[in-house]
Amino acid sequence: MDTTQSDRVEDPKTEVTMEKIVSLSKRRGFVFQSSEIYGGQAGAWDYGPMGVELKNRIARTWWKEMTQLHDDIVGLDAAILMHPRTWEASGHVENFTDPLVDCKKCKQRFRADMIPEDKLAKKECPECGGELTDTRKFNLMFKTNIGPVDDGSGLIYLRPETAQGIYVNYKNIVQSNRMKIPFGIAQIGKAFRNEIVTKNFIFRTCEFEQMEMQYFVKPGEDEKFFEYWREQRWKYFEKLGVDMARLRWHRHGPGELAHYAKDAYDIEYEFPMGWKELEGVHNRSDYDLKRHQEYSGKDLQYIDQDNGNERYIPFIIETSAGLTRQLLMVLSDAYREEKVADKGNDDDWRTVMRFHPNLAPVTVAVLPLMKKDGLAEIAQDIRQGLKEEFSTDYDQSGAIGRRYRRQDEIGTPFCVTVDYQTKEDRTVTVRFRDSMEQVRVKREELEPTLKQAIKNYKRG
Ligand code: GAP
């Protein structure tokens, strides 16, 4: 599919690195290490005030795309804890494993499929050259116990994907909502995997969120809808306003296909650490519903009442995205370091998050030039008037330039400044984050000006 030229100029000084993103995320309240005061918990992260806003906005955009813009898709919020037979039927108990090796010398643990082939063949540790153990299979599901007795009889899993909650509810939804094939079910929720390697910040974690949509189709129509959903997912990222030159398709080869998949593509994004999977579009065939029918003993056939009560097990096209991984993409994609002056000091530079205004945690910051002479009161009043329509911030401390820089770092697309002229003619300045251009508008025109700017936004 078509890609456009990347809009991010690479210069070693302004290169976007994971270290810079981690540092800004902590400094500005996007993402914190879980349980940091105890030394941190590997594979888990906490989303701060800016992070939770950004995450919710990404989730809302995806949800709107799926349910509001597609008439034939409905939502679901299934429980994380499911009957353990679910995971036998899904194949996770048997197949959801990673190959694991340990180094006998440095004690590091690796996924065998991530070690260079020559080293693995020689059983040589890629870090210290020590001897590696034999490869063994390691199941990624977290086990826990339900009920008061911990003797194994209450074994239960934390779901490793949200998809199965949709499959086991498919019949309920067909019946309660009179859904007719083809139709989809969308869900956003937490998933848990006991990942062996959890580096790269929030890219691969043990606790994360997924945004999955399962589309139920008549057998034989699966390939057509598979192509349809590939196209739809590509368009979603165009709408999200990210750099399309950093996205590409990767088709799974025979060795890569998951146990359930007839065909699969990943959308990959060029993260600071390289091209990596962002989300998957899978043709899951009739594997899932056949297996649940077999393991539950319940008839999961669809009855096509418009076609002489024809019965069949639907095929499923899945679009499976990581919400937290998408957040990392949005952070990486928005991050810029820009030279804005040439006076030979640190202030010449700004770090700016060029989020799409629909995703930015704060849409408008209202800043009085001075606290005194009634400017703060006017600014507070303006903020109050904007609150219903926009997410707002208010900042009256420090030099105005510093305040703009703070807003740039959290990606606020518009700053409204109240100055002495405001008192005279009821005008304010609107400062645009990307161009840093400032225009004067009447207070009454502020809301329509901002709405228009959001509607017409194109990242520069
Ligand atoms: N239901 C199919 C499924 O779960 P997957 O390729 O294993 O497929 C789908 O996962 C998406 O979930 C990935 O593309 C990624 O965005 C996200 N994901 C998977 N494991 C993750 C992890 N450990 N941490 C963060 N995101 C993860």
XYZ file of C-alpha atoms and ligand atoms in Angstrom:
487
model
C 0.000 0.000 0.000
C 1.019 3.574 -0.577
C 3.246 5.315 1.887
C 4.208 8.966 1.929
C 7.520 10.624 2.649
C 8.437 10.747 6.346
C 7.992 14.231 7.847
C 10.585 13.696 10.573
C 14.036 14.936 9.615
C 16.754 12.704 11.044
C 19.694 14.523 12.552
C 21.944 12.784 15.120
C 21.373 15.658 17.564
C 17.588 15.470 17.332
C 17.325 11.714 16.812
C 14.334 10.237 18.630
C 15.617 7.633 21.080
C 13.798 5.468 23.570
C 15.805 7.097 26.378
C 14.443 10.523 25.426
C 10.868 9.223 25.300
C 11.187 7.458 28.650
C 12.667 10.586 30.191
C 9.953 12.918 28.860
C 7.267 10.414 29.853
C 8.416 10.525 33.445
C 9.179 14.263 33.525
C 5.769 15.235 32.195
C 3.579 12.581 33.794
C 2.862 10.262 30.865
C 4.281 6.958 32.125
C 5.946 5.945 35.402
C 7.648 2.717 36.360
C 5.287 0.524 38.384
C 6.039 0.513 42.141
C 9.056 2.721 41.537
C 9.661 3.429 45.236
C 10.318 -0.317 45.728
C 12.772 -0.451 42.859
C 10.161 -1.016 40.163
C 8.223 -4.014 38.898
C 9.500 -5.385 35.589
C 6.926 -5.612 32.825
C 4.436 -3.202 34.436
C 3.971 0.553 34.020
C 1.687 3.209 35.447
C 0.011 5.869 33.330
C 0.221 9.338 34.891
C -2.147 12.284 34.407
C -1.007 12.964 30.817
C -0.616 9.262 29.968
C -4.100 8.255 31.038
C -5.600 11.129 29.022
C -3.618 10.107 25.959
C -4.494 6.427 26.426
C -8.191 7.200 26.842
C -8.180 9.351 23.711
C -6.527 6.627 21.636
C -9.026 4.104 22.994
C -11.922 6.464 22.219
C -10.678 7.031 18.665
C -10.442 3.280 18.068
C -13.828 2.644 19.680
C -15.484 5.326 17.560
C -13.820 3.941 14.435
C -15.125 0.457 15.160
C -18.562 0.955 16.652
C -19.782 4.415 15.570
C -18.413 4.337 12.032
C -19.279 0.703 11.307
C -23.013 -0.015 11.599
C -22.443 -3.765 11.883
C -20.078 -3.722 14.882
C -21.187 -3.802 18.516
C -19.196 -3.578 21.730
C -18.493 -5.945 24.595
C -16.696 -5.829 27.931
C -16.017 -9.404 29.029
C -14.411 -10.493 32.301
C -10.667 -10.997 32.604
C -11.223 -14.237 34.524
C -12.733 -16.921 32.316
C -13.519 -20.613 32.731
C -10.179 -22.479 32.454
C -11.586 -24.724 29.700
C -11.620 -21.593 27.510
C -7.846 -21.732 27.309
C -7.760 -25.429 26.540
C -10.227 -24.893 23.713
C -8.365 -21.832 22.396
C -5.107 -23.783 22.229
C -3.323 -21.499 24.686
C -2.636 -24.221 27.274
C -0.898 -26.306 24.647
C 0.543 -23.772 22.222
C 0.989 -20.392 23.871
C 4.633 -20.914 24.634
C 7.966 -19.241 24.013
C 11.232 -21.195 23.669
C 13.361 -20.328 26.680
C 17.102 -20.696 27.393
C 19.214 -19.645 30.377
C 22.894 -18.790 30.492
C 24.638 -20.988 33.053
C 27.345 -18.348 33.541
C 25.693 -14.890 33.650
C 22.240 -16.300 34.572
C 20.467 -14.170 31.946
C 17.322 -15.581 30.399
C 16.567 -15.329 26.672
C 13.923 -16.228 24.159
C 15.713 -18.790 22.009
C 14.136 -17.381 18.830
C 15.799 -14.018 19.519
C 19.334 -15.429 19.719
C 21.416 -15.439 16.478
C 21.186 -18.906 14.919
C 24.946 -19.590 14.963
C 25.163 -18.842 18.703
C 22.099 -20.922 19.500
C 23.524 -23.854 17.531
C 26.738 -23.629 19.592
C 24.710 -23.025 22.804
C 26.708 -19.825 23.316
C 25.326 -16.944 25.373
C 24.971 -13.799 23.181
C 25.924 -11.596 26.165
C 28.875 -13.287 27.900
C 29.794 -16.262 25.719
C 28.870 -18.695 28.539
C 27.082 -22.001 28.016
C 23.324 -21.975 27.388
C 20.864 -24.546 28.736
C 18.757 -26.698 26.407
C 15.732 -24.917 24.965
C 12.523 -25.551 26.861
C 8.954 -24.455 26.301
C 7.567 -21.822 28.624
C 3.827 -21.054 28.768
C 3.118 -17.330 28.801
C -0.165 -17.457 30.696
C -0.287 -16.198 34.270
C -1.877 -18.735 36.574
C -3.684 -17.864 39.746
C -6.122 -19.507 42.117
C -9.796 -18.796 42.645
C -11.416 -19.665 45.969
C -9.943 -20.113 49.447
C -8.094 -23.411 48.902
C -4.820 -23.278 47.025
C -4.568 -26.983 46.028
C -4.773 -26.554 42.251
C -8.524 -27.201 42.071
C -9.171 -23.455 41.689
C -6.650 -22.948 38.877
C -7.595 -19.965 36.755
C -5.712 -17.856 34.204
C -5.419 -14.133 33.661
C -6.545 -13.796 30.054
C -3.639 -13.477 27.608
C -5.891 -11.913 24.935
C -9.331 -10.314 24.939
C -10.457 -12.245 21.845
C -11.722 -15.341 23.666
C -14.201 -13.277 25.695
C -15.762 -12.324 22.367
C -15.925 -15.890 21.007
C -17.649 -17.314 24.078
C -20.234 -14.488 23.881
C -20.826 -14.662 20.146
C -24.080 -16.621 20.460
C -25.380 -14.326 23.244
C -24.796 -11.313 21.035
C -26.346 -12.860 17.921
C -29.465 -13.672 19.937
C -29.788 -10.572 22.114
C -28.952 -8.035 19.416
C -30.319 -9.895 16.384
C -26.977 -9.615 14.588
C -26.766 -10.899 11.052
C -23.579 -12.107 9.439
C -21.327 -10.371 8.547
C -20.974 -8.495 11.819
C -18.291 -7.612 14.333
C -17.746 -7.408 18.083
C -15.252 -4.914 19.495
C -13.612 -4.925 22.890
C -10.940 -2.998 24.786
C -9.406 -4.505 27.882
C -6.442 -5.713 29.861
C -4.444 -8.779 28.911
C -1.577 -10.473 30.726
C 1.427 -12.402 29.459
C 4.376 -13.703 31.392
C 6.840 -12.277 28.872
C 10.447 -13.416 29.181
C 11.871 -10.228 27.682
C 10.187 -6.961 28.663
C 12.671 -4.313 27.585
C 11.837 -1.324 25.369
C 9.653 0.542 27.844
C 5.923 -0.150 27.288
C 6.441 -2.018 23.998
C 6.267 -5.526 25.463
C 4.930 -5.767 28.994
C 3.373 -8.416 31.217
C 0.241 -6.344 31.780
C -1.094 -4.397 28.809
C -4.286 -3.395 27.042
C -5.655 -4.666 23.770
C -8.223 -3.271 21.349
C -9.598 -6.241 19.427
C -12.379 -6.609 16.919
C -13.643 -9.981 15.730
C -15.614 -9.965 12.476
C -17.824 -13.001 11.826
C -18.265 -13.969 8.174
C -19.666 -16.745 6.029
C -17.047 -19.365 5.058
C -15.803 -18.523 1.579
C -16.175 -14.786 2.166
C -13.257 -14.680 4.579
C -10.586 -13.679 2.076
C -12.672 -10.765 0.779
C -13.266 -9.436 4.319
C -9.651 -10.061 5.279
C -8.619 -7.626 2.501
C -11.377 -5.211 3.538
C -10.133 -5.115 7.113
C -6.506 -4.674 6.071
C -7.580 -1.614 4.134
C -9.701 -0.305 7.003
C -6.876 -0.609 9.502
C -4.463 1.223 7.213
C -6.942 4.074 6.800
C -7.362 4.278 10.583
C -3.691 5.203 10.982
C -3.982 7.794 8.237
C -6.841 9.369 10.194
C -4.851 9.160 13.415
C -2.430 11.546 11.690
C 0.767 9.555 12.231
C 3.713 9.479 9.867
C 2.598 6.872 7.301
C 6.161 6.453 6.006
C 6.881 4.733 9.315
C 4.231 2.087 8.788
C 4.498 -1.019 6.648
C 2.918 -4.446 6.209
C 4.531 -7.722 7.112
C 2.856 -10.949 5.996
C 3.428 -13.960 8.243
C 5.353 -16.774 6.578
C 4.327 -20.419 7.189
C 6.686 -20.700 10.179
C 5.308 -17.553 11.790
C 1.578 -18.225 11.575
C -0.159 -18.707 14.935
C -1.845 -22.072 15.516
C -5.266 -20.587 14.699
C -4.355 -18.527 11.628
C -5.073 -19.227 7.983
C -3.420 -15.944 6.977
C -1.985 -13.023 8.944
C -0.425 -9.615 8.406
C 1.194 -7.328 10.923
C 1.204 -3.586 10.595
C 4.691 -2.643 11.670
C 5.849 0.748 12.889
C 9.380 2.097 12.851
C 9.868 2.586 16.596
C 13.098 4.163 17.892
C 14.483 0.610 18.316
C 13.523 -0.368 14.746
C 10.602 -1.853 12.809
C 8.312 -3.794 15.138
C 4.807 -5.217 15.143
C 2.135 -2.659 15.983
C -0.990 -4.705 15.395
C -2.193 -7.778 13.556
C -4.942 -8.568 11.070
C -5.671 -12.294 11.171
C -7.842 -14.700 9.220
C -8.608 -17.137 12.065
C -10.797 -19.420 9.899
C -13.435 -21.353 11.865
C -10.812 -22.621 14.305
C -12.027 -20.750 17.396
C -15.745 -21.402 17.239
C -15.220 -25.052 16.214
C -12.966 -25.577 19.197
C -15.363 -23.842 21.616
C -18.216 -25.894 20.215
C -16.200 -29.070 20.755
C -15.019 -28.188 24.286
C -18.295 -26.707 25.546
C -20.649 -29.129 23.844
C -22.838 -26.166 22.812
C -24.035 -25.664 19.270
C -22.212 -22.556 18.008
C -23.484 -22.701 14.444
C -24.980 -19.587 12.944
C -28.469 -20.040 11.520
C -28.990 -17.914 8.447
C -32.716 -17.201 8.597
C -32.607 -15.210 5.371
C -31.268 -18.232 3.489
C -33.468 -21.169 4.375
C -31.999 -21.565 7.841
C -28.611 -22.535 6.442
C -26.270 -23.509 9.297
C -22.534 -22.987 9.485
C -19.675 -22.122 11.830
C -18.582 -18.603 10.872
C -15.030 -17.722 9.914
C -13.439 -14.915 11.926
C -11.366 -11.992 10.714
C -9.596 -10.418 13.651
C -7.997 -7.000 13.984
C -5.861 -7.089 17.104
C -4.176 -3.934 18.347
C -2.237 -3.164 21.502
C -3.542 0.023 23.098
C -0.442 0.565 25.197
C 1.765 -0.250 22.200
C -0.185 2.244 20.115
C 0.455 4.806 22.827
C 4.197 4.181 22.479
C 3.826 4.684 18.738
C 1.954 7.967 19.256
C 4.653 9.180 21.676
C 7.486 8.205 19.311
C 5.688 9.668 16.339
C 4.976 13.006 17.991
C 8.382 13.593 19.575
C 10.466 16.412 18.067
C 13.431 18.473 19.176
C 13.517 21.745 17.303
C 15.835 24.709 17.142
C 13.665 27.785 17.573
C 16.264 30.528 18.070
C 19.997 31.067 17.674
C 21.298 32.803 20.765
C 23.742 30.080 21.715
C 21.928 28.800 24.793
C 19.634 25.947 25.854
C 16.517 28.048 25.348
C 17.171 27.961 21.626
C 15.724 24.454 21.625
C 12.331 23.111 22.382
C 11.007 19.593 22.765
C 7.538 19.408 21.317
C 5.030 16.583 21.127
C 3.181 17.067 17.869
C 0.088 15.085 18.822
C -3.007 15.349 16.707
C -5.290 17.785 18.640
C -7.856 14.992 19.036
C -5.269 12.946 20.949
C -3.453 15.669 22.910
C -4.021 15.289 26.691
C -4.640 19.039 26.968
C -6.254 20.836 24.042
C -6.047 24.444 25.252
C -3.897 26.068 27.924
C -4.956 29.496 29.155
C -2.077 31.666 30.315
C -2.320 35.168 31.828
C 0.720 37.239 30.903
C 0.811 38.489 34.513
C -0.916 37.289 37.675
C -1.752 40.868 38.680
C -3.993 43.657 37.381
C -6.963 41.332 36.929
C -5.366 39.291 34.102
C -5.477 36.046 36.127
C -9.202 36.486 36.773
C -9.938 37.077 33.089
C -7.868 34.028 32.138
C -9.694 31.849 34.680
C -12.995 33.089 33.325
C -11.936 32.234 29.748
C -10.844 28.779 30.857
C -14.184 28.250 32.539
C -15.946 29.101 29.278
C -13.858 26.597 27.279
C -14.120 23.666 29.701
C -17.324 22.149 28.335
C -15.872 21.767 24.857
C -12.151 21.225 25.406
C -9.746 19.690 27.846
C -8.013 22.726 29.374
C -5.061 23.692 31.530
C -4.233 26.923 33.338
C -0.731 28.123 34.143
C 0.253 31.459 35.641
C 3.716 30.689 36.978
C 7.010 31.686 35.368
C 8.013 33.510 32.225
C 5.586 33.125 29.341
C 8.266 31.504 27.144
C 8.856 28.817 29.775
C 5.140 28.211 30.033
C 4.890 27.706 26.255
C 7.774 25.207 26.458
C 5.997 23.248 29.201
C 2.858 23.062 27.079
C 4.933 22.056 24.031
C 6.343 19.133 26.012
C 2.901 17.751 26.775
C 1.782 18.492 23.225
C -0.881 21.151 23.901
C -1.849 22.353 20.415
C -3.206 25.779 21.461
C -2.195 28.319 24.094
C -4.454 31.275 24.766
C -2.664 34.245 26.282
C -4.410 37.022 28.164
C -2.572 40.364 28.245
C -3.257 44.028 28.891
C -4.837 44.491 25.477
C -7.421 41.878 26.464
C -8.680 44.329 29.080
C -9.101 46.994 26.458
C -10.626 45.206 23.486
C -11.561 41.668 24.684
C -9.015 40.053 22.343
C -6.578 37.264 23.257
C -3.661 35.673 21.432
C -3.898 32.107 20.227
C -0.496 30.492 19.874
C -0.305 27.440 17.621
C 2.037 24.749 18.902
C 3.450 23.491 15.589
C 4.145 26.791 13.825
C 4.431 28.883 17.037
C 2.463 31.466 15.070
C 0.272 33.792 17.157
C -2.977 35.404 16.088
C -5.274 37.788 17.939
C -8.915 36.853 18.152
C -11.928 38.209 19.966
C -12.961 36.233 23.030
C -16.272 35.456 21.343
C -14.435 33.936 18.358
C -12.150 31.769 20.439
C -14.242 28.614 20.527
C -15.079 28.547 16.784
C -11.437 29.412 15.945
C -10.157 26.461 17.964
C -12.782 24.090 16.574
C -11.907 25.095 13.024
C -8.191 24.671 13.714
C -8.810 21.157 15.056
C -10.933 20.243 12.063
C -8.353 21.521 9.567
C -5.319 20.228 11.464
C -2.529 18.785 9.390
C 0.754 18.137 11.094
C 3.531 20.389 9.795
N -5.882 -12.084 19.661
C -4.712 -12.139 18.899
C -3.549 -11.638 19.597
O -3.581 -11.415 20.802
P -1.045 -10.974 19.280
O -0.258 -10.732 18.013
O -0.491 -11.926 20.261
O -2.493 -11.421 18.783
C -1.973 -8.542 19.325
O -1.298 -9.590 19.995
C -1.393 -7.200 19.685
O -1.376 -7.043 21.108
C 0.076 -7.006 19.245
O 0.158 -6.589 17.909
C 0.532 -5.932 20.217
O 0.125 -4.651 19.764
C -0.242 -6.264 21.480
N 0.602 -7.058 22.408
C 0.805 -8.384 22.403
N 1.614 -8.748 23.420
C 1.939 -7.609 24.065
C 2.762 -7.311 25.196
N 3.378 -8.272 25.884
N 2.867 -6.031 25.597
C 2.222 -5.034 24.931
N 1.446 -5.256 23.859
C 1.302 -6.524 23.423
